[in-house]
PDB file of C-alpha atoms in Angstrom:
ATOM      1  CA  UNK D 269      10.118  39.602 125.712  1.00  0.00           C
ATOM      2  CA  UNK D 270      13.315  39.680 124.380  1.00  0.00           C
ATOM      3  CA  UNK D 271      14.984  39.810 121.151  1.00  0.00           C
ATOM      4  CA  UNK D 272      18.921  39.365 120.448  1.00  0.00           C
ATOM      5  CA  UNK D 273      19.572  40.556 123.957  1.00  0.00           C
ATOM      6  CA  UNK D 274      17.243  43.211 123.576  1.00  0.00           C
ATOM      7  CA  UNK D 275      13.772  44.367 125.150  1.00  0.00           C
ATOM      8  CA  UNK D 276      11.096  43.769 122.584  1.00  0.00           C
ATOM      9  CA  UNK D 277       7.207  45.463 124.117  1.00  0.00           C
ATOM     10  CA  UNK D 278       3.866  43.861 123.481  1.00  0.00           C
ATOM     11  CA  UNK D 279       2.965  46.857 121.081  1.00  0.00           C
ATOM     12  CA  UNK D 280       5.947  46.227 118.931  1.00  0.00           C
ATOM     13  CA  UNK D 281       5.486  42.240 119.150  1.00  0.00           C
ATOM     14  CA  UNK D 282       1.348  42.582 118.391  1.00  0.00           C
ATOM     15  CA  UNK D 283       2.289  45.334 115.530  1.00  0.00           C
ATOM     16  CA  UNK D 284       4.820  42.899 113.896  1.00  0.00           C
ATOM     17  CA  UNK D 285       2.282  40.460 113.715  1.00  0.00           C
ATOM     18  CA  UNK D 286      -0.159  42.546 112.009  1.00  0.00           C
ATOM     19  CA  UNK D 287       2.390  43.239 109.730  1.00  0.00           C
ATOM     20  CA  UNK D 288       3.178  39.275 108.839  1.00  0.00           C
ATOM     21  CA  UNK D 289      -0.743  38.354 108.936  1.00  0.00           C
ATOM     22  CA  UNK D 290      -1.069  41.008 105.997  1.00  0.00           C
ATOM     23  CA  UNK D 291       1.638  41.152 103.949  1.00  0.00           C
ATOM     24  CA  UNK D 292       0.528  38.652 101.060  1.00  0.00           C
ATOM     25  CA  UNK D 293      -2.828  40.059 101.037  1.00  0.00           C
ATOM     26  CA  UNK D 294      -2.360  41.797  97.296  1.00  0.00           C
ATOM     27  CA  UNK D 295      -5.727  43.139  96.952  1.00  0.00           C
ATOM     28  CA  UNK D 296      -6.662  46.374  95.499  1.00  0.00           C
ATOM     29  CA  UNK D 297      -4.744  48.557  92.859  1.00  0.00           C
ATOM     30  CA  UNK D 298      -3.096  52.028  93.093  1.00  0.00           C
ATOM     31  CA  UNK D 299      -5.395  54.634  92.461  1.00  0.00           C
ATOM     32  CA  UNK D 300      -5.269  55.474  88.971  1.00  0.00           C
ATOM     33  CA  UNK D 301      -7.495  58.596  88.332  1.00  0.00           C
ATOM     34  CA  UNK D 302      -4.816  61.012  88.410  1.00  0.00           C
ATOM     35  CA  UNK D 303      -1.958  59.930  86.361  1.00  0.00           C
ATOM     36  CA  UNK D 304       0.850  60.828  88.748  1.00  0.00           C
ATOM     37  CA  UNK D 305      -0.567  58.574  91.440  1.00  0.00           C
ATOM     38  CA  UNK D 306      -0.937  55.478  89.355  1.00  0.00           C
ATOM     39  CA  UNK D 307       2.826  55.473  88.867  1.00  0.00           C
ATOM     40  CA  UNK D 308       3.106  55.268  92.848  1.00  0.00           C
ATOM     41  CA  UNK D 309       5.032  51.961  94.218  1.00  0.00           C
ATOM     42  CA  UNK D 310       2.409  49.384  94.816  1.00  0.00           C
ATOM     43  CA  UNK D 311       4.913  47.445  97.255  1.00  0.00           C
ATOM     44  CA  UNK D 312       5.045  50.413  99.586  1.00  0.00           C
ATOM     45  CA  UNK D 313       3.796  48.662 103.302  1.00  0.00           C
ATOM     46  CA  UNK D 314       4.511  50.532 106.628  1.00  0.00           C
ATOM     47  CA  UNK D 315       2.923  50.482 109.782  1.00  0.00           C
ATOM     48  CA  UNK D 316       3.357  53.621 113.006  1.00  0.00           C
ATOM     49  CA  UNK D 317       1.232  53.460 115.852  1.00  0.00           C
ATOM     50  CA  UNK D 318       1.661  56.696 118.412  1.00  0.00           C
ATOM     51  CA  UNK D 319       0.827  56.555 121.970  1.00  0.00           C
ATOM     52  CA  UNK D 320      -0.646  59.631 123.685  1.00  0.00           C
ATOM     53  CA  UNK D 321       2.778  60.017 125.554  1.00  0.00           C
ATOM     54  CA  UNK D 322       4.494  60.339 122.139  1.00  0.00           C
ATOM     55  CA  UNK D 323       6.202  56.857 122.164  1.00  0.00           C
ATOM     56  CA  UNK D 324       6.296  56.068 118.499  1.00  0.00           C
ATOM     57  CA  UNK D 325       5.983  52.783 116.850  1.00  0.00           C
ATOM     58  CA  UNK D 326       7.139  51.856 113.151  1.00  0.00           C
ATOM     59  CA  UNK D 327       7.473  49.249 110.978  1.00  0.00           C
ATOM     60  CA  UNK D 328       8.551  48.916 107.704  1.00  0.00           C
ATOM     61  CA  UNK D 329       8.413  51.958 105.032  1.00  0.00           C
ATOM     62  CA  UNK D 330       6.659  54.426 107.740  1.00  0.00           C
ATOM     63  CA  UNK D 331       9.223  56.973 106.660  1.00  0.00           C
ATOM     64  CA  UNK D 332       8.131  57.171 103.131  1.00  0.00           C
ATOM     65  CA  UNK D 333       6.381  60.099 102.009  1.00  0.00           C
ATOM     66  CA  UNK D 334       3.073  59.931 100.270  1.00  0.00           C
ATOM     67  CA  UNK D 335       0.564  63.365  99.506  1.00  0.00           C
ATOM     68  CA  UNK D 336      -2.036  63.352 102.347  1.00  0.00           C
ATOM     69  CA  UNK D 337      -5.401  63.152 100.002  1.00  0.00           C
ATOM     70  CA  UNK D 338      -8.446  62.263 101.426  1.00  0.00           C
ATOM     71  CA  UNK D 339      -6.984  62.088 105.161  1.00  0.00           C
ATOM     72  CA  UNK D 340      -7.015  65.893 104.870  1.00  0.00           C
ATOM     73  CA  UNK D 341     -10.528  66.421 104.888  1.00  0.00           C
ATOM     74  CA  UNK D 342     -10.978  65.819 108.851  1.00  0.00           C
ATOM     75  CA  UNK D 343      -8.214  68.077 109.658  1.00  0.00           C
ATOM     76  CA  UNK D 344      -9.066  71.196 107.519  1.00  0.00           C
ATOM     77  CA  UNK D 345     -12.894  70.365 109.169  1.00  0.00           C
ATOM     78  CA  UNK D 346     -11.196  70.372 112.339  1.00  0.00           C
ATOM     79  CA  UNK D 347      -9.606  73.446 111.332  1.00  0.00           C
ATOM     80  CA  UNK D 348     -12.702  75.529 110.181  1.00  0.00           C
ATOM     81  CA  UNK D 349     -14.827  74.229 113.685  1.00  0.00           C
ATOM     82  CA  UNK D 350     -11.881  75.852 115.682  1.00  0.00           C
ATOM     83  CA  UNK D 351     -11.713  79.336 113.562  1.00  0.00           C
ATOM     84  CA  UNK D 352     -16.206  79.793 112.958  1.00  0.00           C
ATOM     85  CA  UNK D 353     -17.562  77.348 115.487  1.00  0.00           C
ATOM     86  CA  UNK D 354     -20.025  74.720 114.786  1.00  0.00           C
ATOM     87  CA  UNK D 355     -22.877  76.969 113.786  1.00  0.00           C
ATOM     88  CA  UNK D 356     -21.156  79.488 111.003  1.00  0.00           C
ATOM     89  CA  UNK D 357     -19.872  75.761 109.432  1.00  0.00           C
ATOM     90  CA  UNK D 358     -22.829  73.980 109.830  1.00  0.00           C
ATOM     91  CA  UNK D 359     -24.953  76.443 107.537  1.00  0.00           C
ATOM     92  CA  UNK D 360     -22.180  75.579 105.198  1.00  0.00           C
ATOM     93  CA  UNK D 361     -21.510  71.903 105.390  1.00  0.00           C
ATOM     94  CA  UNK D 362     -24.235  69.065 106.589  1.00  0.00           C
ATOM     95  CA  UNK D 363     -23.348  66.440 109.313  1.00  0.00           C
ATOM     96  CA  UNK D 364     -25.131  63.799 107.604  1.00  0.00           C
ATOM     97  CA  UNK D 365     -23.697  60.252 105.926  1.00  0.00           C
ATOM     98  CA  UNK D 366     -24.257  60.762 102.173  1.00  0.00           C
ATOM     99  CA  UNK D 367     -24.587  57.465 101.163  1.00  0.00           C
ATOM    100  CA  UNK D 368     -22.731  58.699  97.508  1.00  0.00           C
ATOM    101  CA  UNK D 369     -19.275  58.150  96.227  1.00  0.00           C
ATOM    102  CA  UNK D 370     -16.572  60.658  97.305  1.00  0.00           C
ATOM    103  CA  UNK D 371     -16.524  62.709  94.273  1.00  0.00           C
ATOM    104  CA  UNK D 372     -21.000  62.787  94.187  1.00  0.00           C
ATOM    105  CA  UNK D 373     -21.918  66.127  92.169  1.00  0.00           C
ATOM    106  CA  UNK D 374     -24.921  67.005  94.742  1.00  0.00           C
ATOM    107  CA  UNK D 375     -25.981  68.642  97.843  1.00  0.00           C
ATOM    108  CA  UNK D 376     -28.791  68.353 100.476  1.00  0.00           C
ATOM    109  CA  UNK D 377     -31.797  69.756 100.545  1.00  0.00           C
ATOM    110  CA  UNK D 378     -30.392  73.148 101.972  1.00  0.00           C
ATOM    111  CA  UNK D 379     -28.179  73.077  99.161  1.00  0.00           C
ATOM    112  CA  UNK D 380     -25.166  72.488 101.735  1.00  0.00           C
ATOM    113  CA  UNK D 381     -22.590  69.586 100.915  1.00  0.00           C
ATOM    114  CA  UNK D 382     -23.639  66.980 103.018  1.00  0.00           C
ATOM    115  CA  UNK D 383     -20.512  66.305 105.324  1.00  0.00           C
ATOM    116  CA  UNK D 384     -17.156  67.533 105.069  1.00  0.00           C
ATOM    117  CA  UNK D 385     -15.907  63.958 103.824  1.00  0.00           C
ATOM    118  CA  UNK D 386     -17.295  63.791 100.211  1.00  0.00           C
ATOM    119  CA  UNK D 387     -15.138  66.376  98.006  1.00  0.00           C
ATOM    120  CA  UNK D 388     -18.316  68.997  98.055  1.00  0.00           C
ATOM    121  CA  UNK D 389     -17.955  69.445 101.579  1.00  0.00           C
ATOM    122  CA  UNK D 390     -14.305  69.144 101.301  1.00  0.00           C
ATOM    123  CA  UNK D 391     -13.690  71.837  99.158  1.00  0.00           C
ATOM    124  CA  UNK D 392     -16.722  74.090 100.850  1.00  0.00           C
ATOM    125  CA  UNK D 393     -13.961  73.923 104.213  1.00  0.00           C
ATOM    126  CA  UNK D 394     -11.337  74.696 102.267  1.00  0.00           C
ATOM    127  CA  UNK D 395     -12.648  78.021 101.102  1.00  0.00           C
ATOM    128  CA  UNK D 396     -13.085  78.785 105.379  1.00  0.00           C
ATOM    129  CA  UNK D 397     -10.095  78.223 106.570  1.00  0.00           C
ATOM    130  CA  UNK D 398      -9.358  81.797 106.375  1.00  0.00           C
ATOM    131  CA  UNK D 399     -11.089  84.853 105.480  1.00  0.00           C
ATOM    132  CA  UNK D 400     -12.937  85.635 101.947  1.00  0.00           C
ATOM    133  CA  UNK D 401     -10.654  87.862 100.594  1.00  0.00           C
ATOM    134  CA  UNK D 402      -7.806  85.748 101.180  1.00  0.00           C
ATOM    135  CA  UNK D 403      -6.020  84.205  97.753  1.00  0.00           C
ATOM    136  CA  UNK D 404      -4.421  80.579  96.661  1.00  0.00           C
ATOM    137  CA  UNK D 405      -1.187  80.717  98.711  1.00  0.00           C
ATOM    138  CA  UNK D 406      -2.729  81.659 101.873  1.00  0.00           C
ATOM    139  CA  UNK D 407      -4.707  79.406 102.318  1.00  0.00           C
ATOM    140  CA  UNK D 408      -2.973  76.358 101.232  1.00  0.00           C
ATOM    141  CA  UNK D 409      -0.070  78.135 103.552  1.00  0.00           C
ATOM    142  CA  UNK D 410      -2.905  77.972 106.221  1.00  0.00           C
ATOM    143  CA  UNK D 411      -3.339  73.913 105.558  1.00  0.00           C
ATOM    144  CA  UNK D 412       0.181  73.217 105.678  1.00  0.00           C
ATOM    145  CA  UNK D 413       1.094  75.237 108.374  1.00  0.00           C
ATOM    146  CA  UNK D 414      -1.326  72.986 110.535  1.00  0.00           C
ATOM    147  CA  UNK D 415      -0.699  70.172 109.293  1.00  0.00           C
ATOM    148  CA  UNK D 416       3.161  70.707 109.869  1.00  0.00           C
ATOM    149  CA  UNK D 417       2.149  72.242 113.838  1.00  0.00           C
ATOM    150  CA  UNK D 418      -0.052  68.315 114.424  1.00  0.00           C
ATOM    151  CA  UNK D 419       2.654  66.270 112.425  1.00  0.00           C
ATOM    152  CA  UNK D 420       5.525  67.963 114.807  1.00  0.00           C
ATOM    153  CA  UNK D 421       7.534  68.766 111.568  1.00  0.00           C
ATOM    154  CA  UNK D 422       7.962  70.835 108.305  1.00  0.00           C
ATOM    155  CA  UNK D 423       5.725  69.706 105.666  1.00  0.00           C
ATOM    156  CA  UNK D 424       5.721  69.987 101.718  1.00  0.00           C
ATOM    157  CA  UNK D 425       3.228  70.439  98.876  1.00  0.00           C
ATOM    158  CA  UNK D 426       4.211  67.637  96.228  1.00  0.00           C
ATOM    159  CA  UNK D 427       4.042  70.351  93.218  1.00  0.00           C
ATOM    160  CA  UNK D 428       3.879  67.352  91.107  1.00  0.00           C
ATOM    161  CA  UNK D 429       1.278  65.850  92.000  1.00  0.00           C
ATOM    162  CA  UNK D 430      -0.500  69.051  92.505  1.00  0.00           C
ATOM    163  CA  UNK D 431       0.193  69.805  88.440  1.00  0.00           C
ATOM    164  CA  UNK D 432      -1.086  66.153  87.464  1.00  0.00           C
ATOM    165  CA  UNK D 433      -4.423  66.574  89.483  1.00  0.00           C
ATOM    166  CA  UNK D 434      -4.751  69.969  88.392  1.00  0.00           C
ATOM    167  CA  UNK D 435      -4.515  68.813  84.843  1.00  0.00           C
ATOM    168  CA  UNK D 436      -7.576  66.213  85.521  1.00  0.00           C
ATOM    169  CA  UNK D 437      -9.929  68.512  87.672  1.00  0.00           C
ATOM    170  CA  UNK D 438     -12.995  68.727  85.885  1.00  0.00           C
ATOM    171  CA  UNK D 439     -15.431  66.754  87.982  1.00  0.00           C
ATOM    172  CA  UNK D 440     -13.947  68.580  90.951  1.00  0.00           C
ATOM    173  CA  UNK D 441     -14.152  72.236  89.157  1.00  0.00           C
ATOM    174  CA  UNK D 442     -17.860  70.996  88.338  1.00  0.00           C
ATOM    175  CA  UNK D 443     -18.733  70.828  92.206  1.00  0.00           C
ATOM    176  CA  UNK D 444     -16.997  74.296  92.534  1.00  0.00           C
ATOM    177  CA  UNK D 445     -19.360  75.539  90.355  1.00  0.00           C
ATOM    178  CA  UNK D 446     -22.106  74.062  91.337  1.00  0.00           C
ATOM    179  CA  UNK D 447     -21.259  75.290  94.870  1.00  0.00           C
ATOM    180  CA  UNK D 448     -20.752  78.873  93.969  1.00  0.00           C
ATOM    181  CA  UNK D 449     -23.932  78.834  91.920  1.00  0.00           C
ATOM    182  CA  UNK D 450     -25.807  78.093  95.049  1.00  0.00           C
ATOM    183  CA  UNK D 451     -23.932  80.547  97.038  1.00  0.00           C
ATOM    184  CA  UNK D 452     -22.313  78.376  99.153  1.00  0.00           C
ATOM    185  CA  UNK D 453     -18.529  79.392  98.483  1.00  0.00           C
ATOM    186  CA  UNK D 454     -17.616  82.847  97.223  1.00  0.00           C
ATOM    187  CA  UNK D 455     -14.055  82.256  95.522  1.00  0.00           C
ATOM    188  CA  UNK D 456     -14.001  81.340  91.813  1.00  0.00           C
ATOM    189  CA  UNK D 457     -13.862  77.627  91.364  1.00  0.00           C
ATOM    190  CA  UNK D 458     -10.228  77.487  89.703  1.00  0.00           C
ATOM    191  CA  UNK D 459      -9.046  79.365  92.676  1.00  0.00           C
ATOM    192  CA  UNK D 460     -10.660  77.109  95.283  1.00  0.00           C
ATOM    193  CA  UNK D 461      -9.954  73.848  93.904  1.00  0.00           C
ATOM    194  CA  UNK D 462      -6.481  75.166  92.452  1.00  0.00           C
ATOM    195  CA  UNK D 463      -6.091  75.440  96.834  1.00  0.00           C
ATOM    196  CA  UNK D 464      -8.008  72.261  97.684  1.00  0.00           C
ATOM    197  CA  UNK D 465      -5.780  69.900  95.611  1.00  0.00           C
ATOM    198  CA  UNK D 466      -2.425  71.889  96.860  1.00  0.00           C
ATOM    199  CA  UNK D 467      -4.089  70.744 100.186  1.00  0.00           C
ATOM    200  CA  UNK D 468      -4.479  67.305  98.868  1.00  0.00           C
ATOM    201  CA  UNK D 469      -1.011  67.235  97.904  1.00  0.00           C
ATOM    202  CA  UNK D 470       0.676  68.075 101.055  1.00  0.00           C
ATOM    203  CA  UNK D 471       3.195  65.040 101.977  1.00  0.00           C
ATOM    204  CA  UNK D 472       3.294  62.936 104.649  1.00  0.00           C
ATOM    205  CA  UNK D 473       4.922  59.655 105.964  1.00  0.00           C
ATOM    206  CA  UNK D 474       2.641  57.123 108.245  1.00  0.00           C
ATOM    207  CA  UNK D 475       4.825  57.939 111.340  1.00  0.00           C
ATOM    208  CA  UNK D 476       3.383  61.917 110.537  1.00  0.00           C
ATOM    209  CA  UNK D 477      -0.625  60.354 110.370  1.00  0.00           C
ATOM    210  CA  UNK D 478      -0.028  58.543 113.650  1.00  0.00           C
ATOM    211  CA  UNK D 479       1.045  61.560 115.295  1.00  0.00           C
ATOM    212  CA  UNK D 480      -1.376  63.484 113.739  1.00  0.00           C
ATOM    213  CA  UNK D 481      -4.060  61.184 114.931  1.00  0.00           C
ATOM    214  CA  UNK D 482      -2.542  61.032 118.111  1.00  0.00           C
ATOM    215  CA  UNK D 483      -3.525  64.616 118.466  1.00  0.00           C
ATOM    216  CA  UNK D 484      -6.779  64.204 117.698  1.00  0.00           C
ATOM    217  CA  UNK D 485      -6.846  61.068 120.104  1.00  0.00           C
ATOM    218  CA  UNK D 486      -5.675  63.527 122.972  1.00  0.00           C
ATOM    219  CA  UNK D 487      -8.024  66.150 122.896  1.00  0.00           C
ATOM    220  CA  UNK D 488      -6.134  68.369 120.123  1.00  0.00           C
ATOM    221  CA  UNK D 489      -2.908  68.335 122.483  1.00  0.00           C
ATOM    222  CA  UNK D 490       0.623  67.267 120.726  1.00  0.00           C
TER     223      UNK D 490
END
């Protein structure tokens, strides 16, 4: 179609309704167990879709920069497969739905974390991205490094962010201790979750996920 005299694509028309259909839905709230994120902008609403030719779509605040959380988790797995193989990680870290909340002090019945989604497994990958011996920096260099190769850019730890977590890490420092104690990660917990929530903490806009997924999408090729 067109649009002021210019070329307007189905993607772009389809993702601009998506965007109209959901902008008064107000539901939810920031997340407020770490103190830094609760002050985040609740108003914040972007959209980026990337095709597996690297045609980029955005809309809205796709450029603003957020820390990565959660959506980390399936790329340091991803990570970990590629340097052990699925058999060294899988004596580590289950495959199995947990059925628990995120942040579930427990393990399976092999004393693994179930999957590499709940923080357990999480911060189990963490400690294999590279080798035992290796301390803080290298491997949250190791996380960001990636994460910066998939995104197609230099990426940041929010230090911030990483201090305000830090300062509200006990449940996560429990799991890391609970983890060692059953042998399944060697570093000491500060260390591993001092790493894991630098990982966590790594910023990214929503044009950087949509490339990043892209990759995934297309076989692990940018």
């Amino acid at each position: 179609g067109l649009r002021s005299g210019v070329t307007v694509s189905h993607v772009d028309g389809y993702l601009r309704k998506i965007m109209a259909d959901c902008v008064d839905d107000r539901a939810g709230e920031v997340a407020d167990y770490i103190p830094e994120l609760a002050a985040v902008d609740p108003d914040g609403y972007g959209l980026s879709v990337a095709m597996h030719d690297g045609y980029l779509y955005s809309l809205g605040d796709s450029g603003t920069a957020f820390t990565i959380q959660s959506v980390s988790k399936p790329l340091t797995y991803a990570m970990a497969l590629s340097r052990l193989g699925p058999t060294e990680v899988d004596a580590k870290i289950g495959v199995e739905p947990s059925g628990e909340a995120f942040n579930q002090i427990s393990v399976d019945s092999q004393r693994r974390p179930k999957n590499a989604m709940i923080n357990a497994g999480a911060i189990t990958t963490h400690g294999l991205l590279v080798d035992d011996d290796a301390d803080v920096e290298s491997r949250v260099e190791r996380a960001r490094s990636f994460f910066s190769t998939l995104a197609g850019r230099e990426l940041a730890v929010d230090q911030a962010l990483h201090k305000s977590e830090m300062d509200s890490a006990d449940r996560n420092l429990a799991i890391a201790h609970m983890l060692r104690n059953y042998g399944i990660v060697d570093d000491a917990p500060h260390d591993i979750v001092d790493g894991y929530i630098q990982q966590c903490s790594i910023m990214v806009t929503a044009k950087d996920l949509a490339v990043i997924g892209a990759c995934f999408a297309n076989s692990g090729v940018h």
